[in-house]
């Protein structure tokens, strides 16, 4: 009986020891795993931070803003290409005919003429213009809304998509409130980043929308006497 | 007796000496992986750090201001530009008068109506290059605001007193000073100074704060009557 008792207590002790060892070993490993997870979390955080820094330099909005400033300086400089020619730009200046820009064939040595060929005025786009000065329009509006109705691109001549727009004008004078919606046809020129609308009325006033080539949410819209090519009213348009 | 054997076996399995070392081995190798990744990342960050740093936004503002100066004034005389995206001109008497006159309200913008250029004690200094009036080599010129007053019924101008001082000669360190009085025009961002009452009308100063901030100005020393330019200096505030 005594021996059996001793054996029993020994067995119990052994079992307890086994459990303790197992628990101890597990506990040990657990700590190490926690440390490992902590290390992985730290490096993940650092990677995200680094990525954030990289993204800040590559921010497209920033590149666009810098491009707009560059375009302003270019506008101040002498035009580097003859009329009806397009500057390929970049580090490798080259002039090509405006008809070759976005025609589906690379004509610039650096390929710039086929790189920026997405149309900024798509069907359904609306731009609202605020008046800067106005010496010629009939209604002297404070705002003009330009609505792009449809666009068609000729397969054999994609450089100048045809654009159909509506110019919504609401004007107030002392006597009446008038609204007009003038349908107009024209084209978009990728070479000059320009939207040209032929005179919608009989008064010979055409519309030129001039994008700066970088920011396509804003353009300067001039009302132009077709005979003299002189701007007599200006509106600054913003994409709505 | 079989269960004794079983228990011993269990205990042996539980205290398997290789199990722990296996776990340790796995953990160590994973830790090494993580450390290697960290080293790679630091190498990348070092390479990135060697690239030229970001441009100071102040510098960008100055360049933008210089470009718009070249683009020229859009407004006729006695008018100020409302700024923002849609250009508009209003009379410079309407700037900072407590009533919004620009469509975008910019004529009452705190940045436009900043009083920093008229703070008493502000000094604007630069190397003045004389083109007439004085036969002197380029020397430092300083304009210091000594007093300023803004009438509550006419807040569009700040009336100031100032002192113009410039070195006559490098060796003798002889400095000539001229008391001046004038005003600051918010719309044109111009500090206009003429001779103080009762002093000899020798020099006046016109400074245009058209470089994008309140700390840099394009200053000219002029003859007070004809406004013909005697000297020119790019002024920094300090």
Coordinates of C-alpha atoms in Angstrom, one line a residue:
Chain A
X1 CA 0.0 0.0 0.0
X2 CA 2.8 2.4 0.9
X3 CA 4.6 1.6 -2.3
X4 CA 1.5 2.0 -4.3
X5 CA 0.9 5.4 -2.6
X6 CA 4.4 6.5 -3.4
X7 CA 4.0 5.4 -7.0
X8 CA 0.7 7.3 -7.2
X9 CA 2.3 10.5 -5.9
X10 CA 5.3 10.0 -8.2
X11 CA 2.9 9.6 -11.1
X12 CA 1.1 12.8 -10.2
X13 CA 4.3 14.7 -9.8
X14 CA 5.4 13.5 -13.2
X15 CA 2.2 14.5 -14.8
X16 CA 2.4 17.9 -13.2
X17 CA 6.0 18.3 -14.4
X18 CA 5.0 17.4 -17.9
X19 CA 2.2 20.0 -17.9
X20 CA 4.4 22.7 -16.4
X21 CA 7.2 22.0 -19.0
X22 CA 4.7 22.1 -21.8
X23 CA 3.1 25.3 -20.5
X24 CA 6.5 26.9 -19.9
X25 CA 7.7 26.0 -23.4
X26 CA 4.5 27.3 -24.9
X27 CA 4.7 30.5 -22.9
X28 CA 8.2 31.1 -24.1
X29 CA 7.2 30.6 -27.7
X30 CA 4.2 32.9 -27.2
X31 CA 6.4 35.8 -26.1
X32 CA 8.7 35.3 -29.1
X33 CA 5.7 35.2 -31.5
X34 CA 4.4 38.4 -30.0
X35 CA 7.7 40.1 -30.5
X36 CA 7.8 38.9 -34.1
X37 CA 4.3 40.3 -34.8
X38 CA 5.3 43.6 -33.2
X39 CA 8.4 43.7 -35.5
X40 CA 6.2 43.0 -38.5
X41 CA 3.7 45.7 -37.5
X42 CA 6.5 48.2 -37.1
X43 CA 8.0 47.6 -40.5
X44 CA 4.6 47.7 -42.1
X45 CA 4.0 51.1 -40.6
X46 CA 7.4 52.3 -41.9
X47 CA 6.7 51.0 -45.3
X48 CA 3.3 52.8 -45.4
X49 CA 5.1 56.0 -44.3
X50 CA 7.7 55.7 -47.0
X51 CA 5.0 55.0 -49.6
X52 CA 3.2 58.1 -48.4
X53 CA 6.4 60.2 -48.9
X54 CA 6.8 58.8 -52.4
X55 CA 3.2 59.5 -53.3
X56 CA 3.5 63.1 -52.1
X57 CA 6.2 63.6 -54.8
X58 CA 4.2 61.9 -57.5
X59 CA 0.9 63.6 -56.7
X60 CA -0.8 64.2 -60.1
X61 CA -2.5 67.4 -58.8
X62 CA 0.9 68.8 -58.0
X63 CA 2.4 67.9 -61.4
X64 CA -0.7 69.5 -63.0
X65 CA -0.2 72.7 -61.0
X66 CA 3.4 72.9 -61.9
X67 CA 2.6 72.3 -65.5
X68 CA 0.0 75.1 -65.5
X69 CA 2.7 77.5 -64.2
X70 CA 5.1 76.3 -66.9
X71 CA 2.4 77.0 -69.5
X72 CA 2.0 80.5 -68.2
X73 CA 5.7 81.1 -68.7
X74 CA 5.6 79.5 -72.1
X75 CA 2.8 81.9 -73.0
X76 CA 5.0 84.8 -72.0
X77 CA 7.9 83.6 -74.1
X78 CA 8.1 84.0 -77.9
X79 CA 6.3 81.2 -79.7
X80 CA 8.9 78.7 -80.6
X81 CA 7.0 77.2 -83.6
X82 CA 5.5 78.9 -86.7
X83 CA 1.8 79.3 -87.0
X84 CA -0.2 76.0 -87.5
X85 CA 2.7 74.1 -86.0
X86 CA 2.9 72.3 -82.7
X87 CA 5.9 72.2 -80.3
X88 CA 6.7 68.7 -79.2
X89 CA 8.3 70.1 -76.1
X90 CA 10.3 68.2 -73.5
X91 CA 14.1 68.3 -73.7
X92 CA 14.0 67.8 -77.4
X93 CA 12.3 70.8 -79.1
X94 CA 10.7 70.0 -82.5
X95 CA 8.0 71.6 -84.5
X96 CA 5.4 69.5 -86.4
X97 CA 2.3 70.4 -88.2
X98 CA -0.8 70.9 -86.0
X99 CA -2.6 68.4 -88.2
X100 CA -0.3 65.6 -87.0
X101 CA -1.1 65.9 -83.3
X102 CA -3.2 62.9 -82.1
X103 CA -3.7 61.5 -85.5
X104 CA -2.7 58.0 -84.4
X105 CA 0.9 58.1 -85.8
X106 CA 4.0 59.2 -83.8
X107 CA 5.5 62.2 -85.6
X108 CA 7.6 63.8 -82.7
X109 CA 10.9 62.1 -82.0
X110 CA 9.9 61.9 -78.3
X111 CA 6.3 60.8 -79.2
X112 CA 4.7 63.7 -77.3
X113 CA 2.2 64.3 -80.1
X114 CA 0.4 61.0 -79.3
X115 CA 0.6 61.0 -75.5
X116 CA -2.1 63.5 -74.4
X117 CA -5.0 62.7 -76.6
X118 CA -8.0 62.3 -74.2
X119 CA -10.7 64.7 -75.0
X120 CA -11.5 67.1 -72.1
X121 CA -15.0 68.0 -73.5
X122 CA -17.0 64.8 -73.4
X123 CA -20.8 64.5 -74.0
X124 CA -22.5 65.5 -70.7
X125 CA -19.7 67.7 -69.5
X126 CA -20.8 71.1 -68.2
X127 CA -18.6 74.2 -67.8
X128 CA -19.7 77.4 -66.0
X129 CA -18.0 80.6 -67.0
X130 CA -17.8 83.9 -65.0
X131 CA -17.4 87.1 -66.9
X132 CA -14.1 89.0 -66.9
X133 CA -15.1 91.7 -69.4
X134 CA -17.7 91.9 -72.1
X135 CA -17.9 94.6 -74.8
X136 CA -19.9 92.8 -77.4
X137 CA -22.5 90.2 -76.4
X138 CA -26.1 91.0 -76.9
X139 CA -27.2 90.0 -73.4
X140 CA -24.2 90.9 -71.2
X141 CA -24.6 87.9 -69.0
X142 CA -22.7 87.4 -65.7
X143 CA -22.4 83.7 -66.4
X144 CA -22.5 81.4 -69.4
X145 CA -23.0 77.7 -69.1
X146 CA -21.4 75.5 -71.8
X147 CA -23.0 72.1 -72.2
X148 CA -21.3 69.5 -74.4
X149 CA -24.1 67.6 -76.2
X150 CA -22.3 65.3 -78.5
X151 CA -18.8 64.5 -80.0
X152 CA -18.0 62.7 -83.1
X153 CA -14.5 61.7 -84.3
X154 CA -13.9 60.9 -87.9
X155 CA -12.0 57.6 -88.1
X156 CA -9.7 58.8 -90.8
X157 CA -9.0 62.2 -89.1
X158 CA -9.0 61.8 -85.3
X159 CA -7.0 65.0 -84.7
X160 CA -10.1 67.3 -84.7
X161 CA -13.1 65.8 -83.1
X162 CA -16.4 67.5 -84.0
X163 CA -18.2 68.9 -80.9
X164 CA -21.8 70.0 -80.6
X165 CA -22.6 72.2 -77.6
X166 CA -25.3 74.3 -76.1
X167 CA -24.5 77.8 -74.6
X168 CA -27.0 78.6 -71.9
X169 CA -27.2 82.2 -71.2
X170 CA -29.5 83.8 -68.6
X171 CA -29.5 87.6 -68.4
X172 CA -31.3 90.1 -66.3
X173 CA -31.8 93.7 -67.2
X174 CA -34.0 96.3 -65.7
X175 CA -37.1 95.3 -67.7
X176 CA -37.0 91.5 -68.2
X177 CA -35.4 88.2 -67.3
X178 CA -34.4 86.3 -70.5
X179 CA -32.9 82.9 -71.0
X180 CA -31.4 81.6 -74.2
X181 CA -29.9 78.3 -75.2
X182 CA -27.8 78.6 -78.3
X183 CA -26.8 75.4 -80.1
X184 CA -23.4 75.6 -81.6
X185 CA -21.1 73.4 -83.6
X186 CA -17.3 73.4 -83.7
X187 CA -14.3 71.2 -83.1
X188 CA -11.6 70.5 -80.5
X189 CA -8.0 70.9 -81.5
X190 CA -5.5 68.7 -79.6
X191 CA -2.6 70.7 -81.1
X192 CA -3.7 74.0 -79.4
X193 CA -5.8 72.5 -76.6
X194 CA -8.6 74.7 -77.9
X195 CA -12.3 74.3 -78.3
X196 CA -13.6 76.4 -81.2
X197 CA -17.4 77.0 -81.7
X198 CA -18.6 78.6 -84.9
X199 CA -21.0 81.6 -84.5
X200 CA -24.3 80.2 -83.2
X201 CA -26.1 83.4 -84.2
X202 CA -26.0 85.8 -87.2
X203 CA -23.9 88.3 -85.3
X204 CA -20.5 86.7 -86.3
X205 CA -19.4 86.1 -82.7
X206 CA -17.5 82.8 -82.3
X207 CA -16.4 81.1 -79.1
X208 CA -12.8 80.0 -78.4
X209 CA -12.1 77.9 -75.3
X210 CA -8.4 77.9 -74.5
X211 CA -7.2 75.1 -72.1
X212 CA -3.6 75.5 -70.7
X213 CA -2.8 71.9 -71.6
X214 CA -2.4 70.7 -68.0
X215 CA -5.4 71.7 -66.1
X216 CA -8.5 70.4 -68.0
X217 CA -11.0 71.6 -65.3
X218 CA -10.6 75.2 -66.2
X219 CA -10.3 77.3 -69.4
X220 CA -10.4 80.8 -70.7
X221 CA -13.3 81.3 -73.0
X222 CA -13.1 84.2 -75.4
X223 CA -15.9 85.6 -77.6
X224 CA -14.3 86.5 -80.9
X225 CA -15.3 88.6 -83.9
X226 CA -14.8 86.1 -86.7
X227 CA -14.0 88.9 -89.2
X228 CA -11.2 90.6 -87.2
X229 CA -10.3 87.7 -84.9
X230 CA -10.5 90.1 -82.0
X231 CA -11.6 89.0 -78.5
X232 CA -14.3 91.3 -77.3
X233 CA -15.5 89.3 -74.2
X234 CA -13.8 86.9 -71.8
X235 CA -15.2 84.4 -69.4
X236 CA -13.3 82.0 -67.1
X237 CA -14.9 78.5 -67.3
X238 CA -14.8 75.8 -64.6
X239 CA -15.9 72.2 -64.9
X240 CA -19.1 71.6 -63.0
Chain B
X1 CA 1.4 -0.8 -15.1
X2 CA 0.4 0.2 -18.7
X3 CA -0.9 3.6 -17.7
X4 CA 2.4 4.4 -15.9
X5 CA 4.1 3.7 -19.2
X6 CA 1.6 5.9 -21.0
X7 CA 2.1 8.7 -18.6
X8 CA 5.9 8.5 -18.9
X9 CA 5.5 8.5 -22.7
X10 CA 3.2 11.6 -22.5
X11 CA 5.6 13.4 -20.3
X12 CA 8.4 12.6 -22.6
X13 CA 6.4 13.8 -25.6
X14 CA 5.4 17.0 -23.7
X15 CA 9.0 17.7 -22.8
X16 CA 10.3 16.8 -26.3
X17 CA 13.7 18.6 -26.3
X18 CA 13.6 19.1 -30.1
X19 CA 10.2 20.7 -30.2
X20 CA 11.3 23.8 -28.5
X21 CA 14.4 24.1 -30.5
X22 CA 12.4 23.6 -33.7
X23 CA 10.1 26.4 -32.6
X24 CA 13.0 28.6 -31.7
X25 CA 14.6 27.9 -35.1
X26 CA 11.4 28.9 -36.9
X27 CA 11.1 32.1 -34.9
X28 CA 14.7 33.0 -35.3
X29 CA 14.6 32.6 -39.1
X30 CA 11.4 34.7 -39.3
X31 CA 13.0 37.4 -37.2
X32 CA 16.0 37.5 -39.5
X33 CA 13.6 37.9 -42.5
X34 CA 12.0 40.9 -40.8
X35 CA 15.3 42.4 -39.9
X36 CA 16.5 42.0 -43.5
X37 CA 13.3 43.7 -44.7
X38 CA 14.0 46.6 -42.3
X39 CA 17.5 47.0 -43.6
X40 CA 16.3 47.0 -47.2
X41 CA 13.7 49.6 -46.4
X42 CA 16.3 51.8 -44.6
X43 CA 18.6 51.6 -47.7
X44 CA 15.7 52.7 -49.9
X45 CA 14.9 55.6 -47.5
X46 CA 18.6 56.6 -47.5
X47 CA 18.6 56.7 -51.3
X48 CA 15.3 58.7 -51.3
X49 CA 16.8 61.1 -48.7
X50 CA 19.8 61.8 -51.0
X51 CA 17.4 63.1 -53.7
X52 CA 16.9 66.9 -53.8
X53 CA 14.4 68.0 -51.1
X54 CA 11.0 69.4 -51.7
X55 CA 10.7 73.0 -52.8
X56 CA 9.8 75.5 -50.1
X57 CA 6.2 76.6 -50.7
X58 CA 7.4 80.2 -50.1
X59 CA 9.7 79.9 -53.1
X60 CA 6.8 78.6 -55.2
X61 CA 4.7 81.6 -54.1
X62 CA 7.5 84.0 -55.1
X63 CA 7.9 82.4 -58.5
X64 CA 4.2 82.6 -59.1
X65 CA 4.2 86.3 -58.1
X66 CA 7.1 86.9 -60.5
X67 CA 5.2 85.2 -63.4
X68 CA 2.1 87.2 -62.7
X69 CA 4.2 90.4 -62.6
X70 CA 5.5 89.5 -66.1
X71 CA 2.0 88.8 -67.3
X72 CA 1.4 92.4 -66.5
X73 CA -1.2 94.5 -64.7
X74 CA -4.7 93.7 -65.8
X75 CA -6.1 96.7 -64.1
X76 CA -6.0 100.4 -65.1
X77 CA -4.5 103.0 -62.9
X78 CA -6.0 103.5 -59.4
X79 CA -7.5 100.0 -59.6
X80 CA -6.5 96.8 -57.8
X81 CA -6.8 93.2 -58.9
X82 CA -9.3 91.1 -57.0
X83 CA -7.1 88.0 -57.5
X84 CA -8.3 84.5 -57.5
X85 CA -9.1 82.7 -60.7
X86 CA -11.5 85.1 -62.3
X87 CA -9.8 88.5 -62.8
X88 CA -11.7 91.6 -61.7
X89 CA -10.5 95.1 -61.0
X90 CA -11.9 97.5 -58.4
X91 CA -10.9 100.9 -57.3
X92 CA -8.1 100.7 -54.8
X93 CA -10.0 103.0 -52.4
X94 CA -12.4 100.1 -51.9
X95 CA -9.8 97.6 -50.6
X96 CA -10.0 96.7 -46.9
X97 CA -12.7 99.2 -46.2
X98 CA -14.9 96.7 -44.4
X99 CA -17.3 96.2 -47.4
X100 CA -16.9 93.4 -49.9
X101 CA -16.6 94.8 -53.4
X102 CA -15.0 91.9 -55.3
X103 CA -17.3 89.2 -56.5
X104 CA -15.1 86.7 -54.6
X105 CA -14.7 89.0 -51.6
X106 CA -11.0 89.1 -51.8
X107 CA -10.7 92.8 -51.2
X108 CA -11.5 92.1 -47.6
X109 CA -9.4 88.9 -47.3
X110 CA -7.2 89.0 -44.2
X111 CA -4.1 88.1 -46.4
X112 CA -4.8 91.1 -48.6
X113 CA -5.5 93.4 -45.7
X114 CA -2.4 92.2 -43.7
X115 CA -1.0 95.1 -41.8
X116 CA 2.5 93.5 -41.7
X117 CA 4.1 96.0 -44.2
X118 CA 3.1 98.9 -41.9
X119 CA 4.1 97.5 -38.5
X120 CA 6.0 100.0 -36.6
X121 CA 9.6 98.9 -36.5
X122 CA 9.5 97.1 -39.7
X123 CA 12.7 97.7 -41.7
X124 CA 13.1 97.1 -45.4
X125 CA 16.6 97.0 -46.6
X126 CA 18.6 96.2 -49.7
X127 CA 21.6 97.3 -51.7
X128 CA 20.5 100.5 -53.6
X129 CA 21.9 101.0 -57.1
X130 CA 21.9 104.7 -57.9
X131 CA 21.1 105.6 -61.5
X132 CA 20.8 109.3 -60.9
X133 CA 20.6 111.9 -58.1
X134 CA 23.6 110.6 -56.2
X135 CA 27.1 109.8 -57.4
X136 CA 27.6 106.9 -55.1
X137 CA 28.5 103.3 -55.4
X138 CA 25.8 100.7 -54.5
X139 CA 25.3 100.8 -50.7
X140 CA 22.8 99.6 -48.2
X141 CA 19.6 101.6 -48.0
X142 CA 17.1 101.1 -45.1
X143 CA 13.5 102.2 -44.8
X144 CA 12.1 101.9 -41.2
X145 CA 8.5 102.5 -40.3
X146 CA 8.4 104.7 -37.2
X147 CA 4.7 105.3 -36.8
X148 CA 1.5 104.2 -38.4
X149 CA -2.2 105.2 -38.0
X150 CA -5.3 104.0 -39.6
X151 CA -8.4 106.3 -39.4
X152 CA -11.5 104.4 -38.5
X153 CA -13.6 106.3 -41.0
X154 CA -11.2 105.7 -43.9
X155 CA -9.6 102.3 -43.4
X156 CA -8.5 101.9 -47.0
X157 CA -5.2 103.6 -46.3
X158 CA -2.7 103.3 -43.4
X159 CA -0.8 106.5 -42.8
X160 CA 2.8 106.0 -41.8
X161 CA 5.9 107.9 -40.9
X162 CA 9.3 106.4 -41.8
X163 CA 12.9 107.1 -42.1
X164 CA 15.1 106.5 -45.1
X165 CA 18.8 106.0 -44.4
X166 CA 21.6 105.1 -46.7
X167 CA 25.3 105.0 -46.5
X168 CA 27.1 107.7 -48.3
X169 CA 30.6 106.3 -48.3
X170 CA 31.9 103.0 -47.3
X171 CA 35.0 104.3 -45.6
X172 CA 33.7 107.1 -43.5
X173 CA 30.5 105.2 -42.7
X174 CA 28.7 108.4 -43.0
X175 CA 24.9 107.7 -43.1
X176 CA 22.4 110.2 -44.3
X177 CA 18.8 110.0 -43.0
X178 CA 15.6 111.5 -44.3
X179 CA 12.3 111.6 -42.4
X180 CA 9.4 110.6 -44.6
X181 CA 5.7 110.3 -44.4
X182 CA 3.1 108.6 -46.6
X183 CA 0.7 105.8 -46.8
X184 CA 0.2 102.1 -47.5
X185 CA -2.2 101.2 -50.3
X186 CA -3.8 97.7 -49.9
X187 CA -5.1 97.3 -53.4
X188 CA -1.8 98.0 -55.1
X189 CA 0.3 96.6 -52.2
X190 CA 2.3 99.8 -52.4
X191 CA 4.1 101.8 -49.7
X192 CA 4.3 105.4 -50.9
X193 CA 6.5 107.8 -48.9
X194 CA 7.4 111.5 -49.4
X195 CA 9.3 114.0 -47.5
X196 CA 8.1 114.9 -43.9
X197 CA 6.6 118.3 -43.5
X198 CA 9.2 121.0 -43.2
X199 CA 12.0 119.0 -44.5
X200 CA 13.9 119.5 -47.7
X201 CA 12.1 117.6 -50.5
X202 CA 15.0 115.5 -51.6
X203 CA 13.8 111.9 -51.7
X204 CA 10.7 109.8 -51.6
X205 CA 10.3 106.0 -51.6
X206 CA 7.9 103.7 -53.3
X207 CA 7.8 100.0 -52.4
X208 CA 5.7 97.4 -54.2
X209 CA 5.0 94.3 -52.2
X210 CA 4.4 92.3 -55.4
X211 CA 6.7 89.3 -54.7
X212 CA 4.1 87.1 -53.1
X213 CA 4.5 87.9 -49.4
X214 CA 4.9 90.7 -46.9
X215 CA 8.6 90.3 -46.5
X216 CA 9.9 91.2 -49.9
X217 CA 9.4 94.4 -51.9
X218 CA 10.5 96.1 -55.0
X219 CA 11.6 99.6 -53.8
X220 CA 12.7 102.7 -55.5
X221 CA 14.1 105.9 -54.2
X222 CA 12.5 108.7 -56.2
X223 CA 12.5 112.4 -56.6
X224 CA 9.3 113.5 -54.7
X225 CA 7.9 115.8 -57.3
X226 CA 8.5 114.1 -60.6
X227 CA 8.7 110.6 -59.2
X228 CA 11.7 110.0 -61.5
X229 CA 13.8 107.1 -60.2
X230 CA 17.0 107.8 -58.4
X231 CA 17.9 104.4 -57.1
X232 CA 16.4 100.9 -57.0
X233 CA 16.7 98.2 -54.4
X234 CA 15.2 94.8 -53.7
X235 CA 14.1 95.0 -50.1
X236 CA 13.9 92.3 -47.5
X237 CA 12.2 92.8 -44.2
X238 CA 13.9 92.2 -41.0

